[in-house]
Short mmCIF file of C-alpha atoms and ligand atoms in Angstrom, two decimals:
data_model
loop_
_atom_site.label_atom_id
_atom_site.label_comp_id
_atom_site.label_asym_id
_atom_site.label_seq_id
_atom_site.Cartn_x
_atom_site.Cartn_y
_atom_site.Cartn_z
CA UNK A 1414 -5.56 -9.98 -21.23
CA UNK A 1415 -7.28 -10.02 -24.89
CA UNK A 1416 -10.24 -8.36 -26.05
CA UNK A 1417 -11.28 -10.10 -29.20
CA UNK A 1418 -7.89 -11.07 -29.48
CA UNK A 1419 -5.90 -7.69 -28.86
CA UNK A 1420 -4.10 -7.10 -25.37
CA UNK A 1421 -5.48 -4.67 -23.36
CA UNK A 1422 -5.12 -2.99 -20.11
CA UNK A 1423 -7.76 -1.63 -17.94
CA UNK A 1424 -6.40 2.05 -17.38
CA UNK A 1425 -3.66 3.74 -20.22
CA UNK A 1426 -2.94 7.35 -21.27
CA UNK A 1427 -4.39 8.63 -24.54
CA UNK A 1428 -1.91 9.82 -27.31
CA UNK A 1429 -1.72 13.15 -25.83
CA UNK A 1430 0.19 11.73 -23.05
CA UNK A 1431 -2.16 12.88 -20.21
CA UNK A 1432 -5.87 12.40 -21.16
CA UNK A 1433 -6.77 9.01 -18.95
CA UNK A 1434 -8.60 6.20 -20.77
CA UNK A 1435 -10.51 3.16 -18.84
CA UNK A 1436 -12.79 0.75 -20.25
CA UNK A 1437 -16.47 1.46 -18.68
CA UNK A 1438 -17.32 -1.78 -17.06
CA UNK A 1439 -20.87 -0.89 -16.38
CA UNK A 1440 -21.52 -1.60 -19.86
CA UNK A 1441 -19.91 -4.88 -19.79
CA UNK A 1442 -20.60 -8.01 -20.96
CA UNK A 1443 -23.01 -6.02 -23.65
CA UNK A 1444 -21.02 -3.55 -24.88
CA UNK A 1445 -17.19 -2.87 -24.88
CA UNK A 1446 -16.79 0.75 -24.24
CA UNK A 1447 -13.91 3.27 -23.31
CA UNK A 1448 -14.05 6.28 -21.41
CA UNK A 1449 -11.74 9.30 -21.47
CA UNK A 1450 -11.25 11.00 -18.19
CA UNK A 1451 -10.26 14.86 -18.15
CA UNK A 1452 -10.28 16.11 -14.77
CA UNK A 1453 -10.23 14.77 -11.06
CA UNK A 1454 -14.09 14.99 -11.18
CA UNK A 1455 -14.10 12.42 -13.90
CA UNK A 1456 -12.01 10.21 -12.00
CA UNK A 1457 -13.81 10.49 -9.01
CA UNK A 1458 -17.25 9.63 -11.01
CA UNK A 1459 -15.79 6.70 -12.88
CA UNK A 1460 -14.68 5.21 -9.23
CA UNK A 1461 -17.91 6.36 -7.44
CA UNK A 1462 -20.12 4.83 -10.50
CA UNK A 1463 -18.01 1.87 -10.83
CA UNK A 1464 -17.07 2.34 -14.37
CA UNK A 1465 -13.91 1.00 -13.08
CA UNK A 1466 -13.91 -1.32 -9.78
CA UNK A 1467 -11.97 -3.81 -8.18
CA UNK A 1468 -9.32 -3.04 -5.33
CA UNK A 1469 -6.11 -2.37 -7.42
CA UNK A 1470 -8.04 -0.63 -10.19
CA UNK A 1471 -9.22 1.78 -7.89
CA UNK A 1472 -6.09 2.58 -6.65
CA UNK A 1473 -4.59 3.07 -10.19
CA UNK A 1474 -7.70 5.21 -11.16
CA UNK A 1475 -7.25 7.59 -7.77
CA UNK A 1476 -3.86 7.71 -8.40
CA UNK A 1477 -4.13 9.25 -12.36
CA UNK A 1478 -7.34 11.41 -10.87
CA UNK A 1479 -4.37 13.38 -8.87
CA UNK A 1480 -2.73 13.65 -11.88
CA UNK A 1481 -5.53 15.21 -14.00
CA UNK A 1482 -6.04 17.52 -10.98
CA UNK A 1483 -2.25 18.78 -10.57
CA UNK A 1484 -1.86 19.34 -14.68
CA UNK A 1485 -4.59 22.03 -14.20
CA UNK A 1486 -3.69 23.47 -10.67
CA UNK A 1487 -0.46 22.42 -9.04
CA UNK A 1488 -1.09 24.01 -5.77
CA UNK A 1489 -1.30 22.56 -2.04
CA UNK A 1490 -4.74 23.52 -2.07
CA UNK A 1491 -5.66 21.54 -5.24
CA UNK A 1492 -3.72 18.78 -4.26
CA UNK A 1493 -5.41 18.03 -0.80
CA UNK A 1494 -8.86 18.81 -2.39
CA UNK A 1495 -8.14 16.36 -4.88
CA UNK A 1496 -7.15 13.80 -2.62
CA UNK A 1497 -9.96 14.37 -0.43
CA UNK A 1498 -12.43 13.95 -2.83
CA UNK A 1499 -11.02 10.96 -4.23
CA UNK A 1500 -10.62 9.28 -0.85
CA UNK A 1501 -14.28 9.90 -0.29
CA UNK A 1502 -15.26 7.51 -3.38
CA UNK A 1503 -15.57 4.42 -2.03
CA UNK A 1504 -14.80 3.45 1.44
CA UNK A 1505 -13.61 -0.37 1.90
CA UNK A 1506 -10.63 -0.87 -0.63
CA UNK A 1507 -7.64 0.19 0.79
CA UNK A 1508 -5.92 0.46 -2.11
CA UNK A 1509 -7.16 3.66 -2.91
CA UNK A 1510 -5.83 5.17 0.47
CA UNK A 1511 -2.25 3.71 -0.10
CA UNK A 1512 -2.26 5.06 -3.87
CA UNK A 1513 -3.51 8.29 -2.90
CA UNK A 1514 -0.93 8.58 0.09
CA UNK A 1515 1.87 7.76 -2.07
CA UNK A 1516 1.13 10.53 -4.59
CA UNK A 1517 0.49 13.10 -1.72
CA UNK A 1518 3.61 11.87 0.36
CA UNK A 1519 5.86 12.20 -3.00
CA UNK A 1520 4.44 15.82 -4.28
CA UNK A 1521 3.68 17.88 -1.47
CA UNK A 1522 7.36 18.45 -0.85
CA UNK A 1523 8.10 19.13 -4.75
CA UNK A 1524 7.81 22.47 -6.56
CA UNK A 1525 4.59 23.19 -8.15
CA UNK A 1526 6.13 23.15 -11.55
CA UNK A 1527 7.56 19.35 -10.99
CA UNK A 1528 4.40 18.18 -9.59
CA UNK A 1529 2.27 16.94 -12.67
CA UNK A 1530 5.01 15.39 -14.49
CA UNK A 1531 5.99 13.42 -11.11
CA UNK A 1532 2.41 12.55 -10.48
CA UNK A 1533 2.35 11.08 -13.77
CA UNK A 1534 5.30 8.98 -13.58
CA UNK A 1535 4.27 7.42 -9.99
CA UNK A 1536 0.83 6.82 -11.46
CA UNK A 1537 2.51 4.93 -13.98
CA UNK A 1538 4.65 3.12 -11.61
CA UNK A 1539 1.78 2.16 -9.47
CA UNK A 1540 0.44 0.51 -12.78
CA UNK A 1541 3.12 -0.97 -14.04
CA UNK A 1542 3.93 -2.29 -10.43
CA UNK A 1543 0.17 -3.84 -10.05
CA UNK A 1544 0.90 -5.84 -13.18
CA UNK A 1545 3.99 -7.28 -12.03
CA UNK A 1546 2.59 -7.86 -8.86
CA UNK A 1547 -0.37 -9.63 -10.05
CA UNK A 1548 1.77 -11.68 -12.53
CA UNK A 1549 3.69 -12.81 -9.62
CA UNK A 1550 0.38 -14.06 -7.76
CA UNK A 1551 0.07 -16.11 -10.68
CA UNK A 1552 3.52 -17.62 -10.74
CA UNK A 1553 3.13 -18.42 -7.06
CA UNK A 1554 -0.52 -19.42 -7.14
CA UNK A 1555 -0.50 -21.87 -9.99
CA UNK A 1556 1.86 -24.15 -7.87
CA UNK A 1557 -1.12 -24.81 -5.94
CA UNK A 1558 -3.03 -25.71 -9.40
CA UNK A 1559 -0.18 -27.67 -10.55
CA UNK A 1560 -0.34 -29.91 -7.04
CA UNK A 1561 -3.74 -30.84 -7.30
CA UNK A 1562 -3.58 -31.76 -10.89
CA UNK A 1563 -0.57 -34.15 -10.25
CA UNK A 1564 -2.08 -35.47 -7.47
CA UNK A 1565 -5.14 -36.34 -9.18
CA UNK A 1566 -2.76 -38.20 -11.96
CA UNK A 1567 -3.44 -35.13 -14.63
CA UNK A 1568 -6.76 -36.82 -15.64
CA UNK A 1569 -9.56 -33.97 -15.23
CA UNK A 1570 -9.33 -30.40 -15.57
CA UNK A 1571 -8.98 -28.57 -12.10
CA UNK A 1572 -12.50 -26.78 -10.98
CA UNK A 1573 -11.68 -23.67 -9.03
CA UNK A 1574 -14.59 -21.33 -7.74
CA UNK A 1575 -14.39 -17.97 -7.40
CA UNK A 1576 -16.70 -14.75 -6.24
CA UNK A 1577 -17.31 -11.35 -7.60
CA UNK A 1578 -14.73 -10.36 -10.29
CA UNK A 1579 -11.11 -10.36 -9.16
CA UNK A 1580 -9.85 -10.65 -12.71
CA UNK A 1581 -7.89 -8.77 -14.81
CA UNK A 1582 -10.78 -6.18 -14.97
CA UNK A 1583 -10.34 -5.36 -11.32
CA UNK A 1584 -6.61 -4.56 -11.50
CA UNK A 1585 -4.62 -3.14 -14.34
CA UNK A 1586 -3.94 -6.66 -16.16
CA UNK A 1587 -4.04 -10.59 -15.07
CA UNK A 1588 -5.98 -9.73 -11.66
CA UNK A 1589 -5.24 -11.53 -8.73
CA UNK A 1590 -7.70 -14.55 -8.20
CA UNK A 1591 -7.43 -14.99 -11.86
CA UNK A 1592 -3.82 -14.61 -12.15
CA UNK A 1593 -3.12 -18.44 -10.82
CA UNK A 1594 -6.03 -19.02 -13.31
CA UNK A 1595 -4.45 -17.44 -16.36
CA UNK A 1596 -1.04 -18.69 -16.00
CA UNK A 1597 -2.31 -22.48 -15.62
CA UNK A 1598 -4.21 -21.98 -18.74
CA UNK A 1599 -0.72 -20.38 -20.47
CA UNK A 1600 0.87 -23.52 -19.03
CA UNK A 1601 -1.82 -25.90 -20.39
CA UNK A 1602 -2.78 -27.08 -17.12
CA UNK A 1603 -6.55 -27.79 -17.76
CA UNK A 1604 -8.73 -25.71 -15.38
CA UNK A 1605 -12.49 -25.17 -15.03
CA UNK A 1606 -13.69 -22.15 -13.30
CA UNK A 1607 -17.20 -21.91 -11.44
CA UNK A 1608 -18.09 -18.26 -11.47
CA UNK A 1609 -20.70 -17.04 -8.53
CA UNK A 1610 -22.76 -14.66 -9.97
CA UNK A 1611 -22.38 -12.34 -7.45
CA UNK A 1612 -25.70 -10.47 -6.79
CA UNK A 1613 -26.47 -7.67 -6.74
CA UNK A 1614 -24.20 -6.03 -9.44
CA UNK A 1615 -23.22 -9.24 -10.80
CA UNK A 1616 -19.74 -9.05 -10.91
CA UNK A 1617 -19.22 -12.63 -11.87
CA UNK A 1618 -21.82 -13.22 -14.29
CA UNK A 1619 -20.87 -9.88 -16.05
CA UNK A 1620 -17.43 -9.18 -15.80
CA UNK A 1621 -15.62 -12.68 -14.87
CA UNK A 1622 -17.62 -14.55 -17.44
CA UNK A 1623 -16.43 -11.96 -19.99
CA UNK A 1624 -13.16 -11.87 -19.64
CA UNK A 1625 -12.78 -15.79 -19.05
CA UNK A 1626 -14.63 -16.06 -22.32
CA UNK A 1627 -12.61 -13.52 -24.08
CA UNK A 1628 -9.39 -15.28 -22.96
CA UNK A 1629 -10.87 -18.84 -23.62
CA UNK A 1630 -10.70 -19.99 -20.11
CA UNK A 1631 -13.42 -23.14 -19.69
CA UNK A 1632 -16.28 -21.76 -17.36
CA UNK A 1633 -19.43 -22.21 -16.11
CA UNK A 1634 -21.69 -19.50 -14.20
CA UNK A 1635 -23.91 -20.40 -11.23
CA UNK A 1636 -25.93 -18.47 -8.87
CA UNK A 1637 -24.66 -17.34 -5.59
CA UNK A 1638 -26.39 -19.65 -3.60
CA UNK A 1639 -24.92 -22.97 -5.60
CA UNK A 1640 -21.47 -22.74 -4.48
CA UNK A 1641 -22.40 -25.17 -1.41
CA UNK A 1642 -23.78 -27.67 -3.48
CA UNK A 1643 -21.02 -27.87 -5.57
CA UNK A 1644 -18.33 -28.31 -3.22
CA UNK A 1645 -20.72 -31.01 -1.60
CA UNK A 1646 -20.87 -32.83 -4.53
CA UNK A 1647 -16.78 -33.08 -4.74
CA UNK A 1648 -16.95 -30.60 -7.73
CA UNK A 1649 -14.57 -27.99 -6.52
CA UNK A 1650 -10.89 -28.27 -5.93
CA UNK A 1651 -9.62 -24.84 -4.79
CA UNK A 1652 -11.86 -21.72 -3.85
CA UNK A 1653 -10.06 -18.72 -4.64
CA UNK A 1654 -11.29 -15.02 -4.36
CA UNK A 1655 -9.42 -11.64 -4.30
CA UNK A 1656 -9.57 -8.93 -1.90
CA UNK A 1657 -10.26 -5.25 -0.51
CA UNK A 1658 -8.69 -5.05 2.48
CA UNK A 1659 -6.97 -7.44 4.27
CA UNK A 1660 -5.70 -6.71 7.80
CA UNK A 1661 -2.24 -7.37 9.01
CA UNK A 1662 -3.48 -10.39 10.88
CA UNK A 1663 -5.02 -11.78 8.06
CA UNK A 1664 -8.66 -10.97 8.23
CA UNK A 1665 -9.79 -10.80 4.77
CA UNK A 1666 -12.78 -8.06 3.44
CA UNK A 1667 -13.97 -9.04 0.33
CA UNK A 1668 -17.23 -9.08 -2.07
CA UNK A 1669 -20.44 -9.70 0.00
CA UNK A 1670 -21.22 -13.76 -0.32
CA UNK A 1671 -17.31 -14.43 0.26
CA UNK A 1672 -17.79 -15.33 4.23
CA UNK A 1673 -20.56 -17.74 3.25
CA UNK A 1674 -18.39 -19.32 0.54
CA UNK A 1675 -15.36 -19.74 3.10
CA UNK A 1676 -17.75 -21.22 5.72
CA UNK A 1677 -18.92 -23.89 2.93
CA UNK A 1678 -15.59 -24.71 1.91
CA UNK A 1679 -14.41 -25.32 5.41
CA UNK A 1680 -17.36 -27.63 5.96
CA UNK A 1681 -16.34 -29.63 2.61
CA UNK A 1682 -12.55 -29.39 3.12
CA UNK A 1683 -11.68 -27.35 0.07
CA UNK A 1684 -8.85 -25.10 0.71
CA UNK A 1685 -9.42 -21.30 0.33
CA UNK A 1686 -6.59 -19.30 -0.88
CA UNK A 1687 -6.82 -15.04 -1.47
CA UNK A 1688 -5.14 -13.62 -4.09
CA UNK A 1689 -3.68 -10.68 -2.13
CA UNK A 1690 -1.26 -7.58 -3.52
CA UNK A 1691 1.04 -6.13 -1.00
CA UNK A 1692 -0.89 -2.84 -1.52
CA UNK A 1693 -4.13 -4.16 -0.41
CA UNK A 1694 -2.89 -5.07 3.18
CA UNK A 1695 -3.83 -2.69 5.97
CA UNK A 1696 -0.91 -2.70 8.20
CA UNK A 1697 -2.44 -0.16 10.79
CA UNK A 1698 -5.46 -2.59 12.05
CA UNK A 1699 -5.20 -6.52 12.97
CA UNK A 1700 -9.31 -7.26 13.61
CA UNK A 1701 -11.45 -7.20 10.52
CA UNK A 1702 -14.28 -5.62 12.15
CA UNK A 1703 -12.21 -2.42 12.27
CA UNK A 1704 -12.74 -2.26 8.27
CA UNK A 1705 -15.37 0.17 6.68
CA UNK A 1706 -18.06 -1.73 5.05
CA UNK A 1707 -19.66 0.39 2.10
CA UNK A 1708 -23.42 0.30 1.88
CA UNK A 1709 -24.62 0.93 -1.72
CA UNK A 1710 -28.05 2.04 -2.83
CA UNK A 1711 -30.78 0.01 -1.89
CA UNK A 1712 -31.58 0.17 -6.11
CA UNK A 1713 -28.90 -2.05 -6.85
CA UNK A 1714 -31.15 -4.70 -4.98
CA UNK A 1715 -34.49 -3.72 -5.82
CA UNK A 1716 -33.73 -3.72 -9.76
CA UNK A 1717 -31.73 -5.56 -11.88
CA UNK A 1718 -30.19 -4.68 -15.64
CA UNK A 1719 -29.88 -6.92 -18.72
CA UNK A 1720 -29.84 -7.18 -22.25
CA UNK A 1721 -33.38 -8.05 -23.67
CA UNK A 1722 -33.85 -10.45 -26.75
CA UNK A 1723 -34.16 -7.30 -28.95
CA UNK A 1724 -30.61 -6.09 -28.17
CA UNK A 1725 -31.85 -3.41 -25.35
CA UNK A 1726 -30.49 -2.91 -22.08
CA UNK A 1727 -33.14 -2.69 -19.67
CA UNK A 1728 -33.38 -2.30 -16.08
CA UNK A 1729 -36.42 -3.96 -14.42
CA UNK A 1730 -37.94 -3.99 -10.62
CA UNK A 1731 -37.63 -7.29 -9.16
CA UNK A 1732 -39.26 -6.67 -5.68
CA UNK A 1733 -42.37 -5.35 -4.70
CA UNK A 1734 -42.27 -1.20 -4.51
CA UNK A 1735 -43.13 -1.11 -0.70
CA UNK A 1736 -40.22 -3.34 0.49
CA UNK A 1737 -37.15 -2.14 1.42
CA UNK A 1738 -33.62 -3.24 0.53
CA UNK A 1739 -30.09 -3.19 2.39
CA UNK A 1740 -26.98 -3.38 0.02
CA UNK A 1741 -23.82 -4.48 1.88
CA UNK A 1742 -21.11 -4.59 -0.39
CA UNK A 1743 -18.86 -6.26 1.53
CA UNK A 1744 -18.13 -8.99 4.07
CA UNK A 1745 -15.16 -10.21 6.18
CA UNK A 1746 -13.87 -13.63 6.34
CA UNK A 1747 -11.91 -14.19 9.77
CA UNK A 1748 -8.45 -15.54 8.95
CA UNK A 1749 -9.12 -18.90 10.54
CA UNK A 1750 -11.35 -19.76 7.61
CA UNK A 1751 -8.35 -18.93 5.14
CA UNK A 1752 -6.05 -21.23 4.07
CA UNK A 1753 -3.47 -19.41 2.49
CA UNK A 1754 -2.97 -15.94 1.18
CA UNK A 1755 -1.13 -15.76 -2.13
CA UNK A 1756 0.94 -12.67 -2.33
CA UNK A 1757 3.54 -11.51 -5.29
CA UNK A 1758 6.10 -12.80 -2.29
CA UNK A 1759 4.96 -16.01 -1.76
CA UNK A 1760 1.88 -18.08 -0.33
CA UNK A 1761 1.62 -17.42 3.74
CA UNK A 1762 -0.67 -18.50 6.31
CA UNK A 1763 -3.27 -16.02 7.14
CA UNK A 1764 -1.52 -15.10 10.16
CA UNK A 1765 0.31 -11.87 11.37
CA UNK A 1766 3.05 -13.98 11.56
CA UNK A 1767 2.89 -15.45 8.03
CA UNK A 1768 2.33 -11.84 6.85
CA UNK A 1769 5.54 -10.32 8.61
CA UNK A 1770 7.42 -13.34 7.53
CA UNK A 1771 6.97 -12.06 4.07
CA UNK A 1772 7.16 -8.44 4.76
CA UNK A 1773 9.49 -7.96 7.18
CA UNK A 1774 9.82 -3.92 6.52
CA UNK A 1775 6.37 -3.40 7.76
CA UNK A 1776 6.98 -5.12 11.10
O1 MRU B 843 -17.51 -3.28 -5.60
P1 MRU B 843 -16.18 -3.89 -6.52
O2 MRU B 843 -16.94 -4.70 -7.75
O3 MRU B 843 -15.29 -3.20 -6.51
O4 MRU B 843 -15.62 -5.33 -5.32
C1 MRU B 843 -14.57 -6.02 -6.28
C2 MRU B 843 -14.33 -7.06 -5.06
O5 MRU B 843 -14.61 -7.56 -4.17
C3 MRU B 843 -12.72 -7.82 -5.89
O6 MRU B 843 -12.94 -9.10 -5.24
C4 MRU B 843 -11.83 -7.36 -5.09
O7 MRU B 843 -11.59 -5.78 -5.31
C5 MRU B 843 -10.21 -8.09 -5.34
S1 MRU B 843 -9.92 -7.20 -6.88
C6 MRU B 843 -8.61 -7.60 -7.45
#
C-alpha cells in the first residue's frame, strides 16, 4: 500500500539481505519512522512494545526474529531459546505460534550450517504468502460490497464500519478487513469507512485512519461508543473486522470492543463479516473461552498520547491518580453473531462445517 505515493510493505530486508526493517507503528500517525531489527531481542521488543502489531505481522516478525537469532548462533539451544522468547511476547494472536512452529519444524532437522539461510527463505515465503492471502481475502470480500452496491442501484457509497486496525499495517500488505475495501476502491466501487477509534491504544484513529488517508479512501473516525448509533441510523451496510484467533468452530477473538459491535450489528440487521487468513485459525480448539486474552499495562487506559498544536508528542493522564484501571486487549465474539468468515479460499459460515469445507486437510 502507499505511503506518500510510494508502495511499502510493513516488513522487509535491508540491502545487506539480513537486517530486518519495520515501520515503527507506535509513532504513527504523527511520524513515519522505520526501525532496523538486528537481533532476536530487537524482534521480541518490536512485538512486545507494539512497534509491530496485528496478528499476521506479529507472525512475520517472529519468523524473522528466528532468522536473526540463527545468523548469530545456529545451535539447537539458540533455536529453542529464540522460539521461547518470541512465543512469550504476546499471547492472543495465534499467528505467532503458527509462524514459530513453521520455522522450528523446518529447521531442527537441518544441519547447523544450513539453518540461517533456510530460515530466511521460509520467513520471506511467510511474508509473500501473507500478501497473497490478504489479496485473496480482498477478491472474495469485494463481492459482498459489490452486491450491496448493485442492490442499491449503485446510487451511493457503501458504508463499512471497522474496528481496530486490521489494515495493511496489521499484515504484510493489504490487510484483512481492509482488503475488500482496497479492492473495491481499486475497482471504483464507492466506499466510505466508519473508523472506530479503538481505545485504549487507538489503532483505529491512529493507524486505520492514517492508512486509509494515505490511500485516498473516504473515511470518518468515530468514538467507540458511536457504532450502535450509526447502525441505528441505517448508516452502516457492513461491519467488517479482522481477528487474532478464530477457533475451528468459528468463535472470533479480536480487539476489545468487537463483541459489542457484533451485538449492535445483530440488533440492527447489519451483516458482520470477519477477514480471516488461514494461519489465524486455531485448529486445536473449538470454544472461544479457551483463547488466552492478553491483559496489558493499565497505563494505556489511564493515559493518552497525542500531538499538541505546537507539534510536540505528549502523554497526559486522564483518570484520578488513585483510580485503578483494567486493560483487556481482546474479546471473543461467539460464532452465532458472525454472518460469515472471509478467507483466502472463499467465504464460509462461522461454523465447524463451514471452515472444514474450505480447509478439508485440517479435518
Ligand atoms: O493489539 P493489536 O493492535 O495487535 O490488535 C490487532 C487486532 O486486533 C486486529 O484486528 C487483528 O490482529 C486482525 S489483523 C489483520
